[in-house]
Short mmCIF file of C-alpha atoms in Angstrom, two decimals:
data_model
loop_
_atom_site.label_atom_id
_atom_site.label_comp_id
_atom_site.label_asym_id
_atom_site.label_seq_id
_atom_site.Cartn_x
_atom_site.Cartn_y
_atom_site.Cartn_z
CA MET A 159 -16.07 30.29 -18.50
CA GLU A 160 -14.42 27.02 -19.39
CA GLN A 161 -16.15 25.00 -21.56
CA LYS A 162 -16.71 21.39 -19.46
CA LYS A 163 -15.49 18.42 -20.71
CA ARG A 164 -16.83 15.98 -23.71
CA VAL A 165 -17.10 12.35 -22.52
CA CYS A 166 -17.97 8.86 -23.97
CA ILE A 167 -19.92 6.40 -23.13
CA ILE A 168 -20.48 2.65 -24.27
CA GLU A 169 -23.93 1.52 -24.50
CA ALA A 170 -27.14 2.92 -23.13
CA GLY A 171 -28.49 0.13 -20.47
CA ILE A 172 -29.08 0.90 -16.85
CA THR A 173 -25.72 1.66 -16.17
CA GLY A 174 -25.06 3.64 -18.92
CA LEU A 175 -28.54 5.76 -18.18
CA ALA A 176 -27.02 6.48 -15.22
CA ALA A 177 -23.62 7.88 -15.72
CA CYS A 178 -25.35 9.82 -18.45
CA LYS A 179 -27.96 11.46 -15.95
CA TYR A 180 -24.96 12.12 -13.47
CA LEU A 181 -22.49 13.78 -15.74
CA LEU A 182 -25.17 16.13 -17.38
CA GLU A 183 -26.34 17.37 -13.55
CA ARG A 184 -22.56 18.56 -13.87
CA GLU A 185 -22.73 20.65 -17.17
CA PHE A 186 -20.69 17.88 -18.79
CA GLN A 187 -21.36 16.55 -22.75
CA PRO A 188 -21.84 13.22 -22.31
CA MET A 189 -22.24 11.21 -25.80
CA VAL A 190 -23.32 7.60 -25.25
CA PHE A 191 -22.68 4.82 -28.12
CA GLU A 192 -25.12 2.43 -28.65
CA ALA A 193 -24.92 -0.32 -31.04
CA ASP A 194 -29.18 -1.05 -31.04
CA ARG A 195 -31.71 1.11 -31.69
CA SER A 196 -33.23 1.48 -28.32
CA ILE A 197 -32.15 2.23 -24.91
CA GLY A 198 -31.83 -0.33 -22.12
CA GLY A 199 -29.20 -3.06 -22.09
CA LEU A 200 -29.77 -6.29 -21.54
CA TRP A 201 -33.16 -5.43 -20.60
CA LYS A 202 -34.47 -4.77 -24.49
CA SER A 203 -33.44 -8.49 -25.74
CA THR A 204 -34.98 -10.44 -23.11
CA PRO A 205 -38.16 -12.94 -23.79
CA ALA A 206 -41.27 -11.64 -22.68
CA SER A 207 -41.74 -14.19 -19.79
CA THR A 208 -38.38 -13.04 -18.29
CA ARG A 209 -38.84 -11.34 -14.85
CA LEU A 210 -36.85 -9.61 -12.27
CA GLN A 211 -35.17 -11.70 -9.16
CA THR A 212 -35.12 -8.33 -7.09
CA THR A 213 -37.78 -6.80 -5.74
CA ARG A 214 -38.86 -3.83 -7.20
CA TRP A 215 -37.87 -1.73 -4.50
CA ASP A 216 -34.45 -2.65 -4.76
CA TYR A 217 -34.68 -2.21 -8.80
CA GLN A 218 -35.21 1.50 -9.00
CA PHE A 219 -33.01 4.70 -9.86
CA SER A 220 -32.74 6.54 -5.76
CA ASP A 221 -34.33 9.77 -7.22
CA PHE A 222 -36.47 7.61 -9.91
CA PRO A 223 -39.46 5.95 -7.80
CA TRP A 224 -41.52 3.07 -10.18
CA PRO A 225 -45.14 4.67 -11.10
CA GLU A 226 -48.23 4.40 -8.62
CA LYS A 227 -49.97 1.90 -11.27
CA VAL A 228 -46.94 -1.17 -10.58
CA THR A 229 -48.15 -2.63 -7.28
CA GLU A 230 -46.76 -5.69 -7.53
CA PRO A 231 -43.34 -6.93 -6.27
CA SER A 232 -41.55 -8.81 -9.15
CA LEU A 233 -41.71 -7.36 -12.92
CA ASP A 234 -41.57 -8.62 -16.56
CA SER A 235 -39.28 -7.25 -18.72
CA LYS A 236 -41.59 -5.08 -20.41
CA GLN A 237 -42.39 -3.30 -17.07
CA VAL A 238 -38.83 -2.73 -16.75
CA MET A 239 -38.25 -1.13 -20.60
CA GLU A 240 -41.39 1.17 -19.41
CA TYR A 241 -39.47 2.53 -16.60
CA LEU A 242 -36.38 2.52 -17.87
CA ASP A 243 -37.49 4.58 -21.21
CA SER A 244 -39.17 6.83 -18.48
CA TYR A 245 -36.10 7.73 -16.65
CA ALA A 246 -34.70 8.44 -19.88
CA GLN A 247 -36.98 10.88 -20.91
CA ARG A 248 -38.11 12.07 -17.68
CA PHE A 249 -33.63 13.70 -17.78
CA GLY A 250 -33.64 14.14 -21.30
CA LEU A 251 -30.88 11.44 -22.11
CA ASN A 252 -32.00 10.19 -25.60
CA ARG A 253 -30.30 13.17 -27.30
CA HIS A 254 -27.45 12.18 -26.10
CA VAL A 255 -27.23 8.98 -27.42
CA ARG A 256 -26.14 7.73 -30.70
CA PHE A 257 -27.98 4.91 -31.68
CA GLY A 258 -27.55 2.12 -34.26
CA GLU A 259 -23.21 3.57 -33.56
CA LYS A 260 -21.75 0.16 -32.39
CA VAL A 261 -17.82 0.73 -30.60
CA GLU A 262 -15.68 -1.48 -32.04
CA GLY A 263 -12.13 -0.79 -30.52
CA ILE A 264 -10.61 1.43 -28.48
CA GLU A 265 -6.97 2.99 -28.83
CA TYR A 266 -5.22 5.48 -26.21
CA VAL A 267 -2.52 7.36 -28.74
CA GLY A 268 0.34 10.14 -27.25
CA VAL A 269 1.72 8.25 -24.47
CA GLY A 270 3.36 5.12 -25.05
CA GLU A 271 3.32 2.31 -22.87
CA GLU A 272 6.69 2.49 -20.90
CA GLU A 273 6.02 5.98 -19.97
CA MET A 274 2.82 5.23 -18.61
CA GLU A 275 4.00 2.15 -16.29
CA ALA A 276 6.75 4.38 -15.14
CA TRP A 277 3.47 6.96 -13.56
CA HIS A 278 3.19 7.42 -9.89
CA LEU A 279 -0.02 8.40 -9.98
CA TRP A 280 -2.94 7.81 -12.42
CA THR A 281 -3.38 9.50 -15.60
CA ARG A 282 0.10 10.78 -14.47
CA THR A 283 -1.41 13.34 -12.45
CA GLY A 284 -4.26 12.05 -10.40
CA ASP A 285 -6.75 14.02 -12.28
CA ALA A 286 -9.60 12.42 -14.38
CA PHE A 287 -8.41 13.94 -17.64
CA GLY A 288 -4.47 13.70 -17.08
CA GLY A 289 -3.67 17.13 -17.02
CA GLY A 290 -3.46 18.30 -20.25
CA ARG A 291 -1.43 15.97 -21.24
CA ARG A 292 -0.59 14.59 -24.69
CA GLY A 293 -2.71 11.35 -24.29
CA VAL A 294 -6.53 10.88 -26.36
CA TRP A 295 -8.20 8.26 -26.74
CA HIS A 296 -9.43 7.05 -30.97
CA VAL A 297 -13.09 5.83 -30.46
CA ILE A 298 -13.46 3.92 -33.60
CA VAL A 299 -17.44 3.47 -34.25
CA ARG A 300 -19.55 1.23 -37.01
CA GLN A 301 -22.61 3.06 -38.14
CA ASP A 302 -25.63 -0.04 -38.60
CA LYS A 303 -26.99 2.27 -41.10
CA ASP A 304 -24.33 1.53 -43.67
CA GLY A 305 -21.75 -0.09 -42.53
CA ALA A 306 -19.30 3.06 -42.03
CA ILE A 307 -16.79 3.38 -40.10
CA GLU A 308 -16.08 6.39 -37.69
CA ARG A 309 -12.87 7.17 -35.68
CA TRP A 310 -13.73 9.57 -32.68
CA ILE A 311 -11.17 12.07 -30.74
CA PHE A 312 -11.78 12.06 -27.43
CA SER A 313 -8.53 14.14 -25.29
CA LYS A 314 -11.00 13.06 -21.89
CA PHE A 315 -12.16 9.68 -22.58
CA THR A 316 -13.46 8.88 -18.91
CA GLU A 317 -15.88 6.27 -18.51
CA SER A 318 -16.65 3.65 -20.28
CA TYR A 319 -19.69 1.15 -19.73
CA LEU A 320 -19.38 -2.30 -20.51
CA ARG A 321 -22.23 -5.46 -20.81
CA LYS A 322 -21.68 -7.40 -17.57
CA THR A 323 -20.54 -11.06 -17.65
CA ILE A 324 -19.51 -13.68 -15.58
CA PRO A 325 -16.63 -15.85 -16.23
CA ILE A 326 -17.26 -19.84 -16.31
CA PRO A 327 -16.80 -20.91 -12.69
CA LYS A 328 -14.25 -24.25 -11.85
CA HIS A 329 -16.12 -24.21 -8.50
CA SER A 330 -19.61 -26.26 -8.21
CA PHE A 331 -22.90 -24.29 -8.39
CA PHE A 332 -23.56 -24.82 -4.61
CA ARG A 333 -19.79 -23.50 -3.68
CA GLY A 334 -20.60 -20.59 -5.31
CA ILE A 335 -24.15 -20.13 -3.65
CA ALA A 336 -22.41 -20.45 -0.38
CA ALA A 337 -19.43 -18.20 -1.46
CA GLY A 338 -22.39 -15.72 -2.23
CA LEU A 339 -20.72 -15.34 -5.34
CA LEU A 340 -24.45 -15.82 -7.20
CA ALA A 341 -27.36 -14.08 -4.95
CA VAL A 342 -30.89 -14.35 -6.02
CA LEU A 343 -32.39 -17.43 -7.53
CA PRO A 344 -36.28 -17.54 -9.05
CA GLU A 345 -38.97 -18.88 -6.50
CA HIS A 346 -39.14 -22.51 -5.49
CA PHE A 347 -35.71 -23.33 -7.56
CA TYR A 348 -34.73 -25.92 -4.58
CA ASN A 349 -38.00 -27.42 -4.87
CA LYS A 350 -37.46 -28.43 -8.35
CA VAL A 351 -34.15 -29.11 -8.01
CA GLU A 352 -35.20 -31.53 -5.05
CA GLU A 353 -38.71 -33.02 -6.57
CA GLY A 354 -35.91 -33.81 -9.79
CA SER A 355 -37.71 -31.16 -12.29
CA ILE A 356 -34.49 -29.29 -12.49
CA ILE A 357 -31.12 -31.08 -12.88
CA LEU A 358 -27.93 -29.84 -12.47
CA LYS A 359 -24.65 -32.00 -14.05
CA PRO A 360 -21.24 -30.07 -14.20
CA SER A 361 -20.06 -31.27 -17.44
CA LYS A 362 -16.97 -30.25 -20.19
CA THR A 363 -18.94 -32.33 -23.07
CA PHE A 364 -22.13 -33.74 -23.86
CA GLU A 365 -23.94 -35.21 -26.27
CA PHE A 366 -27.44 -35.32 -27.64
CA ARG A 367 -29.26 -38.77 -27.94
CA LYS A 368 -32.38 -40.08 -28.58
CA ASN A 369 -34.62 -39.01 -25.53
CA GLY A 370 -32.81 -36.52 -23.56
CA VAL A 371 -28.69 -35.98 -23.26
CA LEU A 372 -25.61 -37.70 -22.25
CA THR A 373 -22.88 -36.21 -20.20
CA GLU A 374 -19.47 -36.55 -19.44
CA GLY A 375 -18.95 -40.01 -17.43
CA ASP A 376 -22.33 -40.69 -17.33
CA VAL A 377 -23.58 -44.00 -19.10
CA THR A 378 -27.15 -43.85 -18.57
CA THR A 379 -29.30 -40.99 -20.81
CA ILE A 380 -30.83 -38.13 -18.30
CA LYS A 381 -34.62 -38.25 -20.11
CA THR A 382 -35.02 -34.40 -20.55
CA ASP A 383 -37.31 -32.03 -22.29
CA LEU A 384 -35.46 -28.97 -22.26
CA VAL A 385 -31.40 -28.25 -21.88
CA ILE A 386 -30.31 -25.26 -20.86
CA TYR A 387 -26.41 -24.82 -21.61
CA ALA A 388 -25.11 -22.63 -18.33
CA THR A 389 -21.95 -21.81 -19.62
CA GLY A 390 -21.09 -18.31 -18.96
CA PHE A 391 -18.36 -15.83 -20.16
CA LYS A 392 -15.23 -15.53 -20.55
CA GLY A 393 -15.68 -11.47 -18.97
CA ASP A 394 -11.86 -10.44 -18.93
CA GLN A 395 -11.89 -11.62 -22.63
CA LYS A 396 -14.82 -9.81 -23.87
CA LEU A 397 -13.61 -6.54 -22.04
CA GLY A 398 -10.05 -6.63 -23.22
CA ASN A 399 -11.41 -7.50 -26.19
CA ILE A 400 -12.54 -3.47 -26.46
CA PHE A 401 -8.68 -2.54 -26.73
CA ILE A 402 -6.81 -2.12 -30.12
CA SER A 403 -3.59 -2.08 -28.06
CA LEU A 404 -2.08 -5.73 -26.50
CA TRP A 405 -0.88 -4.20 -23.38
CA PHE A 406 -4.07 -2.74 -22.30
CA GLN A 407 -5.38 -6.34 -23.12
CA LYS A 408 -3.36 -7.98 -20.82
CA VAL A 409 -3.08 -5.41 -17.84
CA VAL A 410 -6.89 -5.52 -17.75
CA ALA A 411 -7.69 -9.06 -17.64
CA GLY A 412 -6.17 -9.49 -14.23
CA THR A 413 -4.50 -12.11 -13.23
CA LYS A 414 -5.78 -16.31 -12.14
CA ASP A 415 -6.65 -15.20 -8.44
CA MET A 416 -8.55 -12.10 -9.75
CA ILE A 417 -10.36 -10.76 -12.53
CA VAL A 418 -10.17 -7.43 -13.72
CA PRO A 419 -9.05 -5.62 -10.46
CA LEU A 420 -10.60 -2.38 -10.67
CA TYR A 421 -10.08 0.57 -7.79
CA ARG A 422 -13.97 1.08 -6.14
CA GLU A 423 -14.87 -1.47 -8.95
CA CYS A 424 -14.43 1.83 -11.08
CA ILE A 425 -10.70 2.61 -12.02
CA HIS A 426 -8.19 0.52 -12.99
CA PRO A 427 -4.50 1.89 -12.24
CA GLN A 428 -2.68 1.56 -15.61
CA ILE A 429 -5.29 1.93 -17.68
CA PRO A 430 -5.50 6.32 -17.79
CA GLN A 431 -8.71 8.65 -18.56
CA MET A 432 -11.02 5.78 -18.10
CA ALA A 433 -13.67 3.86 -15.93
CA ILE A 434 -15.36 0.90 -16.02
CA ILE A 435 -18.83 1.13 -13.55
CA ALA A 436 -21.00 -2.11 -14.96
CA TYR A 437 -18.11 -5.55 -15.14
CA SER A 438 -18.65 -6.40 -10.92
CA MET A 439 -22.55 -7.42 -10.43
CA SER A 440 -24.43 -6.95 -7.14
CA ILE A 441 -27.48 -7.93 -5.42
CA SER A 442 -28.76 -5.47 -7.66
CA ASN A 443 -27.27 -4.03 -10.33
CA LEU A 444 -28.87 -1.16 -10.92
CA TYR A 445 -28.99 0.04 -7.31
CA THR A 446 -24.83 -0.42 -7.52
CA SER A 447 -24.62 0.79 -11.08
CA GLU A 448 -25.79 4.50 -10.24
CA ILE A 449 -23.85 5.04 -6.83
CA ARG A 450 -20.67 4.15 -9.10
CA ALA A 451 -21.79 6.82 -11.92
CA ARG A 452 -22.80 9.43 -9.03
CA TRP A 453 -18.68 8.59 -7.90
CA LEU A 454 -17.42 8.68 -10.97
CA ALA A 455 -19.21 12.32 -11.94
CA CYS A 456 -17.64 13.57 -8.96
CA PHE A 457 -14.02 12.98 -9.81
CA ILE A 458 -14.23 13.55 -13.00
CA ASP A 459 -15.92 17.14 -11.55
CA ASP A 460 -12.46 17.76 -9.34
CA GLY A 461 -14.78 16.17 -6.31
CA PHE A 462 -11.63 14.38 -4.83
CA LYS A 463 -8.46 13.11 -5.34
CA LEU A 464 -7.44 8.88 -6.38
CA PRO A 465 -4.39 8.04 -4.33
CA SER A 466 -1.03 6.53 -5.77
CA LYS A 467 -1.20 3.80 -8.52
CA ARG A 468 0.21 1.54 -5.42
CA GLU A 469 -2.24 2.48 -3.54
CA MET A 470 -5.06 1.77 -5.33
CA GLU A 471 -3.63 -1.72 -6.39
CA LYS A 472 -2.96 -2.68 -2.43
CA ASN A 473 -7.12 -1.13 -1.92
CA ILE A 474 -7.77 -2.94 -4.63
CA ILE A 475 -6.31 -6.90 -2.83
CA GLU A 476 -7.88 -5.49 0.59
CA TRP A 477 -11.20 -5.78 -1.09
CA ASP A 478 -10.93 -8.93 -2.96
CA LYS A 479 -10.22 -10.58 0.56
CA TYR A 480 -13.55 -8.98 1.34
CA TYR A 481 -15.60 -10.04 -1.07
CA LYS A 482 -14.20 -13.73 -1.38
CA THR A 483 -14.90 -13.30 2.52
CA TYR A 484 -18.20 -11.64 3.27
CA TYR A 485 -21.87 -12.67 2.25
CA GLY A 486 -24.75 -10.30 1.52
CA ASN A 487 -26.26 -6.83 1.76
CA SER A 488 -23.48 -6.01 4.28
CA ILE A 489 -20.30 -5.96 1.85
CA HIS A 490 -22.26 -3.59 -0.45
CA THR A 491 -23.39 -1.42 2.15
CA TRP A 492 -19.74 -1.42 3.16
CA TYR A 493 -18.64 -0.82 -0.09
CA ASN A 494 -21.14 2.38 -0.52
CA ASP A 495 -20.09 3.56 2.75
CA GLN A 496 -16.48 3.74 0.54
CA LEU A 497 -18.16 6.09 -2.49
CA CYS A 498 -20.17 8.41 -0.01
CA LYS A 499 -16.52 8.82 2.16
CA ASP A 500 -14.47 10.08 -1.18
CA MET A 501 -17.53 12.12 -2.25
CA ARG A 502 -17.24 13.47 1.31
CA CYS A 503 -21.36 12.52 1.95
CA ASN A 504 -23.31 11.51 5.58
CA LEU A 505 -22.74 7.62 5.63
CA ARG A 506 -25.24 7.18 7.56
CA ARG A 507 -28.56 7.38 5.48
CA LYS A 508 -31.82 6.67 8.06
CA LYS A 509 -32.88 9.18 10.07
CA ILE A 510 -33.20 7.43 12.39
CA PHE A 511 -30.23 6.21 14.88
CA PHE A 512 -31.49 2.68 15.89
CA VAL A 513 -33.14 2.09 12.76
CA ASP A 514 -29.41 2.89 11.14
CA LEU A 515 -28.07 0.01 12.69
CA PHE A 516 -30.47 -2.54 12.22
CA ILE A 517 -32.12 -2.24 9.11
CA PRO A 518 -30.96 -2.82 5.59
CA TYR A 519 -30.17 -0.04 3.07
CA GLY A 520 -31.50 0.30 -0.22
CA PRO A 521 -31.92 2.95 -3.29
CA THR A 522 -34.27 4.98 -1.36
CA ASP A 523 -31.56 5.74 1.13
CA TYR A 524 -29.44 7.49 -1.36
CA VAL A 525 -32.03 10.17 -2.48
CA GLY A 526 -30.94 13.64 -1.90
CA LEU A 527 -27.34 12.49 -1.46
CA GLU A 528 -24.70 15.77 -1.13
CA LEU A 529 -22.07 15.12 -3.54
CA LYS A 530 -18.83 17.90 -3.19
CA LYS A 531 -19.46 20.48 -6.23
#
């Protein structure tokens, strides 16, 4: 019997854990590199006062509900970490995580850039592992305990989890809200803005004064007790920096109108044997990341084939238009429908027809999702 392939996962956040779990279910050999000494991604380094901005019903794995003792709708970071720890223990994920090992860079070796550009299909053959081609991923890892550098060679480097970051918007905050780019806000946020206890001030430069801060273009100091730098991150640059190849850094960056072009929000048509499943955001990132992890596990287990690179690029442009036009949960339901179609699963997740028409979908609707093996 053929031995299942080894799969590299970078970081043990919610997406990395979900990817590890679904790959194990299909008998692959996941290896998770985690720079810190515990799982949890961003949650492990948040202040105690940080809370979920969605309800717990929208922030849970489809087959792992919150404990019965948890009754409040909005949970703090400690409760989220306890939940993630329980999830990892329940499915035996920790033994597949290499803690204290940070991925410094990745390099695709064995196939030239010109040859890759000429491929009609992703990985030349359209399947997850490139049909046994000579290309391999070299993963450069730094060990936290002694700073030693290791070079891991993955002939089948097929899944990469990268921490989601948000690029700095050039449009106003309120335009972002209207476009659905920022979906969830803390309770009473607008009330605080209206009463003046929260002041939103876009400014490229500023300077501190004795009693507050002076922003660009103003002559009056804003009296304030606290200043929060809502600068965001250059997400495409952070993603690109993991590649040693300048060519990969360039192609992953996308264009000024579209950042990181990904088919099904997972696969870059120009980057072989690799997926990025935690870059784009949604109302509930856990909910979205889990179904992407299921889709990816199904794909690399030969559950379906990808279309040609040209067809993938066309689909990316179409979905980019959808995301810019539509707002709210409906676009994510349509997106999940596409993943279910690829996996040959039933798109109608509710048992009653009229309920399916009028009630929004959530994580529990995808319990028992039958995947093609």
